[in-house]
Amino acid sequence: MARVAFIGLGNMGGGMAANLVKAGHEVVAFDLAEPAIERAKGNGCSIATSAEEAVAGVDAVVTMLPAGKHVAGVYRDSVFGKAPASAILMDCSTIDVVTAKQVEDEAKATGYTMVDAPVSGGIAAADAGTLTFMVGGSNDGFAKARPFLDKMGKAVIHAGGPGAGQAAKIVNNMLLGVTMAGTCEAFVLAQKLGLDPQTFFDISSKASGQSWSMTSYCPVPGVGPETPADRNYDGGFAAALMLKDLKLAMEAAKEAGAYTPMGGEAEELYQRFVDRGGANKDFSALIKMIDDSWTPPA
């Protein structure tokens, strides 16, 4: 099997790296946080003392980092010219489209094949190996990346050329943010009009108001399948991460000259919720602000 460098072992990256180990790959991991390193070691990864050390002699590089500046810095300082030119480079972070394209152009100019491959699915899917990958890059890059991505996900989809994976991710999450906000508003209004939440769910989940936010990720505890709402909105997809993705979407919309009023409203709502202490709660906890029952954590 292959030797894979994995840089960025946070909530998502840790589970992804573990699944590459389970698939039989030798994973050399690096992160700045000691708890993440210890988790990776426990999952069977070898530990490098630097990103440069991690990429030496590998067949593939996977990065899962917080923002575009981190991705650009790691590839420019620690990957280009350090990893073998034959290694396939896969950035699975969620970053802005402009930076993704720039870094992929630099990779090509220095003799590497690189794809942007952001994910959808959250921490549970990262641990279970059931992520969805949206991949941007050349046909050759997609073909080289897919055998590795397949070991970490249930769906690997070629979205288009460089940056297309990031574009697909942020547009998808803008839609999710908008539909969740609307779902939260609908449940609050339904209850204020005297409808039982379960009854409203039974109706709307089978009618024209149906959406993934309604049927698979209901923001009301005890209604529908188990969701973070049943765990006091802990776990899942943090509101701060949803806000990050909405900001990326609004930035991309400005660059493209696209009119996205609902996306802008969703960004404003999540900004207000994060500012009121909801950053680490699941994004569906927005309903607590909408029904005016939100109490910021002490």
Tab-separated table of C-alpha atoms in Angstrom:
chain	number	residue	atom	x	y	z
A	1	MET	CA	0.000	0.000	0.000
A	2	ALA	CA	0.989	3.657	-0.180
A	3	ARG	CA	2.829	5.983	2.169
A	4	VAL	CA	0.601	9.012	2.892
A	5	ALA	CA	1.414	12.278	4.661
A	6	PHE	CA	-1.540	13.694	6.574
A	7	ILE	CA	-1.216	17.274	7.819
A	8	GLY	CA	-3.993	18.637	10.047
A	9	LEU	CA	-5.454	16.159	12.531
A	10	GLY	CA	-8.365	18.070	14.053
A	11	ASN	CA	-11.912	16.810	14.541
A	12	MET	CA	-12.226	15.912	10.868
A	13	GLY	CA	-8.642	15.080	9.930
A	14	GLY	CA	-8.117	12.686	12.806
A	15	GLY	CA	-10.885	10.362	11.689
A	16	MET	CA	-9.882	10.627	8.041
A	17	ALA	CA	-6.280	9.679	8.789
A	18	ALA	CA	-7.471	6.722	10.880
A	19	ASN	CA	-9.492	5.406	7.932
A	20	LEU	CA	-6.449	5.545	5.661
A	21	VAL	CA	-4.614	3.423	8.241
A	22	LYS	CA	-7.530	0.976	8.328
A	23	ALA	CA	-7.287	0.713	4.539
A	24	GLY	CA	-3.718	-0.497	4.908
A	25	HIS	CA	-1.804	2.684	4.093
A	26	GLU	CA	1.220	3.852	6.057
A	27	VAL	CA	0.172	7.271	7.355
A	28	VAL	CA	2.759	9.791	8.516
A	29	ALA	CA	0.896	12.468	10.466
A	30	PHE	CA	1.690	15.986	11.626
A	31	ASP	CA	-0.230	18.553	13.645
A	32	LEU	CA	0.691	21.404	15.974
A	33	ALA	CA	-1.695	20.236	18.729
A	34	GLU	CA	-0.417	17.522	21.072
A	35	PRO	CA	-3.866	15.950	21.752
A	36	ALA	CA	-4.361	15.512	18.002
A	37	ILE	CA	-0.943	13.881	17.719
A	38	GLU	CA	-1.731	11.481	20.546
A	39	ARG	CA	-5.032	10.501	18.937
A	40	ALA	CA	-3.315	9.872	15.602
A	41	LYS	CA	-0.668	7.755	17.291
A	42	GLY	CA	-3.382	5.718	18.971
A	43	ASN	CA	-5.039	5.196	15.588
A	44	GLY	CA	-1.879	3.715	14.110
A	45	CYS	CA	-0.283	6.714	12.430
A	46	SER	CA	3.441	7.376	12.486
A	47	ILE	CA	4.206	10.842	13.840
A	48	ALA	CA	6.444	13.389	12.125
A	49	THR	CA	8.037	16.322	13.927
A	50	SER	CA	7.317	18.725	11.067
A	51	ALA	CA	5.292	18.981	7.872
A	52	GLU	CA	8.509	18.765	5.863
A	53	GLU	CA	9.410	15.496	7.567
A	54	ALA	CA	5.893	14.139	7.013
A	55	VAL	CA	5.983	14.611	3.226
A	56	ALA	CA	9.425	13.143	2.632
A	57	GLY	CA	9.258	10.077	0.391
A	58	VAL	CA	5.445	9.820	0.298
A	59	ASP	CA	3.084	8.757	-2.471
A	60	ALA	CA	0.344	11.159	-1.438
A	61	VAL	CA	-0.223	14.231	0.722
A	62	VAL	CA	-3.539	15.064	2.413
A	63	THR	CA	-4.125	18.368	4.198
A	64	MET	CA	-7.071	19.345	6.417
A	65	LEU	CA	-6.433	22.889	7.664
A	66	PRO	CA	-8.490	25.783	9.064
A	67	ALA	CA	-8.254	28.467	6.362
A	68	GLY	CA	-6.735	29.502	3.053
A	69	LYS	CA	-3.727	31.194	4.621
A	70	HIS	CA	-2.796	27.955	6.398
A	71	VAL	CA	-3.180	25.899	3.222
A	72	ALA	CA	-1.070	28.306	1.175
A	73	GLY	CA	1.592	28.470	3.882
A	74	VAL	CA	1.914	24.709	4.320
A	75	TYR	CA	2.154	23.957	0.605
A	76	ARG	CA	4.526	26.821	-0.187
A	77	ASP	CA	6.793	26.306	2.823
A	78	SER	CA	6.620	22.574	3.491
A	79	VAL	CA	5.304	20.607	0.499
A	80	PHE	CA	6.458	22.138	-2.781
A	81	GLY	CA	10.023	21.028	-3.355
A	82	LYS	CA	9.938	18.766	-0.281
A	83	ALA	CA	7.485	16.014	-1.312
A	84	PRO	CA	8.344	13.798	-4.299
A	85	ALA	CA	7.087	15.287	-7.573
A	86	SER	CA	5.211	12.016	-8.173
A	87	ALA	CA	3.048	12.457	-5.042
A	88	ILE	CA	-0.619	13.371	-5.531
A	89	LEU	CA	-1.519	16.396	-3.413
A	90	MET	CA	-5.041	16.585	-1.929
A	91	ASP	CA	-6.279	19.564	0.075
A	92	CYS	CA	-9.473	18.616	1.896
A	93	SER	CA	-9.805	21.903	3.792
A	94	THR	CA	-12.721	24.271	3.163
A	95	ILE	CA	-11.175	27.516	1.917
A	96	ASP	CA	-11.853	30.345	-0.520
A	97	VAL	CA	-11.934	29.526	-4.213
A	98	VAL	CA	-9.297	32.130	-5.127
A	99	THR	CA	-6.652	30.652	-2.807
A	100	ALA	CA	-7.481	27.107	-3.897
A	101	LYS	CA	-6.885	28.024	-7.538
A	102	GLN	CA	-3.679	29.910	-6.725
A	103	VAL	CA	-2.177	27.016	-4.774
A	104	GLU	CA	-3.142	24.497	-7.457
A	105	ASP	CA	-1.604	26.711	-10.143
A	106	GLU	CA	1.607	26.900	-8.088
A	107	ALA	CA	1.568	23.122	-7.654
A	108	LYS	CA	1.297	22.627	-11.415
A	109	ALA	CA	4.071	25.161	-12.054
A	110	THR	CA	6.409	23.254	-9.720
A	111	GLY	CA	5.656	19.872	-11.279
A	112	TYR	CA	2.958	18.493	-8.960
A	113	THR	CA	-0.544	17.179	-9.532
A	114	MET	CA	-2.987	18.643	-6.998
A	115	VAL	CA	-6.730	18.647	-6.323
A	116	ASP	CA	-8.986	20.540	-3.966
A	117	ALA	CA	-11.274	18.021	-2.276
A	118	PRO	CA	-13.405	19.566	0.485
A	119	VAL	CA	-15.817	17.312	2.317
A	120	SER	CA	-19.408	17.153	3.489
A	121	GLY	CA	-20.660	14.964	6.327
A	122	GLY	CA	-19.275	16.197	9.644
A	123	ILE	CA	-17.261	14.520	12.382
A	124	ALA	CA	-19.337	11.329	12.544
A	125	ALA	CA	-18.912	10.763	8.801
A	126	ALA	CA	-15.181	11.490	9.025
A	127	ASP	CA	-14.846	8.821	11.714
A	128	ALA	CA	-17.058	6.339	9.855
A	129	GLY	CA	-15.443	6.887	6.448
A	130	THR	CA	-18.710	8.052	4.887
A	131	LEU	CA	-17.784	11.573	3.786
A	132	THR	CA	-18.731	13.074	0.445
A	133	PHE	CA	-15.772	14.572	-1.440
A	134	MET	CA	-16.274	17.367	-3.983
A	135	VAL	CA	-13.130	17.348	-6.101
A	136	GLY	CA	-11.690	20.123	-8.231
A	137	GLY	CA	-8.756	19.540	-10.575
A	138	SER	CA	-7.717	17.855	-13.793
A	139	ASN	CA	-9.035	14.469	-14.917
A	140	ASP	CA	-5.596	13.013	-14.213
A	141	GLY	CA	-5.544	14.550	-10.735
A	142	PHE	CA	-8.985	13.159	-9.964
A	143	ALA	CA	-7.948	9.689	-11.113
A	144	LYS	CA	-4.844	9.753	-8.920
A	145	ALA	CA	-6.672	11.127	-5.870
A	146	ARG	CA	-9.741	8.906	-6.006
A	147	PRO	CA	-8.179	5.680	-4.649
A	148	PHE	CA	-7.221	7.557	-1.470
A	149	LEU	CA	-10.442	9.549	-1.154
A	150	ASP	CA	-12.514	6.390	-1.643
A	151	LYS	CA	-11.049	5.024	1.599
A	152	MET	CA	-12.368	8.033	3.534
A	153	GLY	CA	-15.762	8.568	1.932
A	154	LYS	CA	-18.912	7.085	0.476
A	155	ALA	CA	-19.030	9.420	-2.530
A	156	VAL	CA	-16.205	11.030	-4.509
A	157	ILE	CA	-17.471	13.416	-7.193
A	158	HIS	CA	-15.421	15.315	-9.773
A	159	ALA	CA	-16.870	18.836	-9.695
A	160	GLY	CA	-14.664	20.330	-12.419
A	161	GLY	CA	-11.338	22.105	-12.778
A	162	PRO	CA	-9.144	23.684	-10.067
A	163	GLY	CA	-11.239	25.360	-7.362
A	164	ALA	CA	-14.467	23.641	-8.426
A	165	GLY	CA	-14.513	21.447	-5.337
A	166	GLN	CA	-14.381	24.515	-3.100
A	167	ALA	CA	-17.072	26.216	-5.165
A	168	ALA	CA	-19.382	23.211	-4.826
A	169	LYS	CA	-18.743	22.974	-1.078
A	170	ILE	CA	-19.486	26.586	-0.208
A	171	VAL	CA	-22.556	26.777	-2.446
A	172	ASN	CA	-23.899	23.555	-0.927
A	173	ASN	CA	-23.337	24.845	2.592
A	174	MET	CA	-24.905	28.199	1.777
A	175	LEU	CA	-28.019	26.272	0.750
A	176	LEU	CA	-27.836	24.239	3.970
A	177	GLY	CA	-27.510	27.384	6.096
A	178	VAL	CA	-30.499	28.959	4.362
A	179	THR	CA	-32.711	25.868	4.627
A	180	MET	CA	-31.833	25.305	8.289
A	181	ALA	CA	-32.691	28.908	9.140
A	182	GLY	CA	-36.022	28.512	7.337
A	183	THR	CA	-36.704	25.180	9.054
A	184	CYS	CA	-36.027	26.732	12.475
A	185	GLU	CA	-38.375	29.634	11.721
A	186	ALA	CA	-41.085	27.254	10.508
A	187	PHE	CA	-40.995	25.116	13.673
A	188	VAL	CA	-41.123	28.186	15.905
A	189	LEU	CA	-44.075	29.640	14.002
A	190	ALA	CA	-45.863	26.273	13.958
A	191	GLN	CA	-45.612	25.980	17.754
A	192	LYS	CA	-46.771	29.565	18.275
A	193	LEU	CA	-49.797	28.758	16.108
A	194	GLY	CA	-50.594	25.792	18.336
A	195	LEU	CA	-49.237	22.947	16.213
A	196	ASP	CA	-47.518	20.025	17.927
A	197	PRO	CA	-43.904	19.785	16.655
A	198	GLN	CA	-44.181	16.075	15.871
A	199	THR	CA	-47.438	16.617	14.001
A	200	PHE	CA	-45.919	19.450	12.001
A	201	PHE	CA	-42.908	17.234	11.212
A	202	ASP	CA	-45.181	14.382	10.102
A	203	ILE	CA	-46.952	16.762	7.713
A	204	SER	CA	-44.101	18.904	6.385
A	205	SER	CA	-41.631	16.020	5.974
A	206	LYS	CA	-44.081	14.482	3.490
A	207	ALA	CA	-45.198	17.719	1.861
A	208	SER	CA	-43.674	20.513	-0.221
A	209	GLY	CA	-41.773	21.954	2.763
A	210	GLN	CA	-39.593	18.834	2.998
A	211	SER	CA	-35.815	19.333	3.066
A	212	TRP	CA	-32.744	17.588	4.480
A	213	SER	CA	-32.784	20.066	7.381
A	214	MET	CA	-36.310	18.920	8.172
A	215	THR	CA	-36.165	15.162	7.685
A	216	SER	CA	-32.554	14.242	8.487
A	217	TYR	CA	-31.370	17.002	10.829
A	218	CYS	CA	-34.485	18.287	12.599
A	219	PRO	CA	-33.601	21.171	14.979
A	220	VAL	CA	-36.310	20.178	17.489
A	221	PRO	CA	-35.419	17.608	20.208
A	222	GLY	CA	-37.376	14.355	20.111
A	223	VAL	CA	-38.692	14.884	16.595
A	224	GLY	CA	-37.531	12.791	13.634
A	225	PRO	CA	-34.240	10.834	13.606
A	226	GLU	CA	-31.708	11.457	16.379
A	227	THR	CA	-29.796	14.694	15.762
A	228	PRO	CA	-27.587	17.046	17.820
A	229	ALA	CA	-30.840	18.662	19.024
A	230	ASP	CA	-31.310	15.506	21.117
A	231	ARG	CA	-27.884	16.045	22.701
A	232	ASN	CA	-28.343	19.663	23.763
A	233	TYR	CA	-26.960	20.678	20.352
A	234	ASP	CA	-23.509	19.326	21.170
A	235	GLY	CA	-21.431	17.641	18.473
A	236	GLY	CA	-22.384	17.795	14.829
A	237	PHE	CA	-21.422	20.839	12.738
A	238	ALA	CA	-20.491	23.857	14.841
A	239	ALA	CA	-22.267	27.152	14.197
A	240	ALA	CA	-18.858	28.835	13.872
A	241	LEU	CA	-18.021	26.524	10.957
A	242	MET	CA	-21.337	27.243	9.277
A	243	LEU	CA	-20.622	30.949	9.657
A	244	LYS	CA	-17.170	30.435	8.120
A	245	ASP	CA	-18.685	28.691	5.095
A	246	LEU	CA	-21.374	31.361	4.680
A	247	LYS	CA	-18.704	34.067	4.725
A	248	LEU	CA	-16.760	32.157	2.067
A	249	ALA	CA	-19.935	31.898	-0.006
A	250	MET	CA	-20.640	35.614	0.304
A	251	GLU	CA	-17.032	36.394	-0.647
A	252	ALA	CA	-17.343	34.141	-3.693
A	253	ALA	CA	-20.688	35.714	-4.625
A	254	LYS	CA	-19.109	39.162	-4.538
A	255	GLU	CA	-16.235	37.999	-6.747
A	256	ALA	CA	-18.678	36.418	-9.205
A	257	GLY	CA	-21.177	39.278	-9.175
A	258	ALA	CA	-23.960	36.956	-7.964
A	259	TYR	CA	-27.001	38.247	-6.041
A	260	THR	CA	-27.494	36.027	-2.965
A	261	PRO	CA	-29.887	37.807	-0.567
A	262	MET	CA	-30.938	34.663	1.306
A	263	GLY	CA	-27.303	33.669	1.787
A	264	GLY	CA	-26.617	37.127	3.174
A	265	GLU	CA	-29.531	36.874	5.605
A	266	ALA	CA	-28.322	33.452	6.773
A	267	GLU	CA	-24.827	34.851	7.344
A	268	GLU	CA	-26.280	37.681	9.437
A	269	LEU	CA	-28.322	35.256	11.551
A	270	TYR	CA	-25.390	32.940	12.231
A	271	GLN	CA	-23.102	35.878	12.966
A	272	ARG	CA	-25.571	37.070	15.597
A	273	PHE	CA	-25.833	33.580	17.086
A	274	VAL	CA	-22.055	33.148	17.246
A	275	ASP	CA	-21.677	36.617	18.769
A	276	ARG	CA	-24.159	35.572	21.472
A	277	GLY	CA	-22.072	32.565	22.508
A	278	GLY	CA	-23.316	29.868	20.143
A	279	ALA	CA	-20.071	29.257	18.236
A	280	ASN	CA	-19.453	25.732	19.566
A	281	LYS	CA	-23.060	24.544	19.454
A	282	ASP	CA	-24.401	22.680	16.454
A	283	PHE	CA	-25.650	25.032	13.758
A	284	SER	CA	-29.229	23.801	14.248
A	285	ALA	CA	-29.165	25.437	17.705
A	286	LEU	CA	-30.018	28.620	15.799
A	287	ILE	CA	-33.609	27.707	16.645
A	288	LYS	CA	-32.911	28.650	20.273
A	289	MET	CA	-32.128	32.211	19.227
A	290	ILE	CA	-35.130	32.372	16.933
A	291	ASP	CA	-37.567	31.247	19.661
A	292	ASP	CA	-35.804	33.535	22.176
A	293	SER	CA	-34.876	30.672	24.530
A	294	TRP	CA	-31.109	30.882	23.967
A	295	THR	CA	-28.967	31.161	27.094
A	296	PRO	CA	-25.260	31.683	26.346
A	297	PRO	CA	-22.971	29.117	28.033
A	298	ALA	CA	-21.512	30.313	31.318
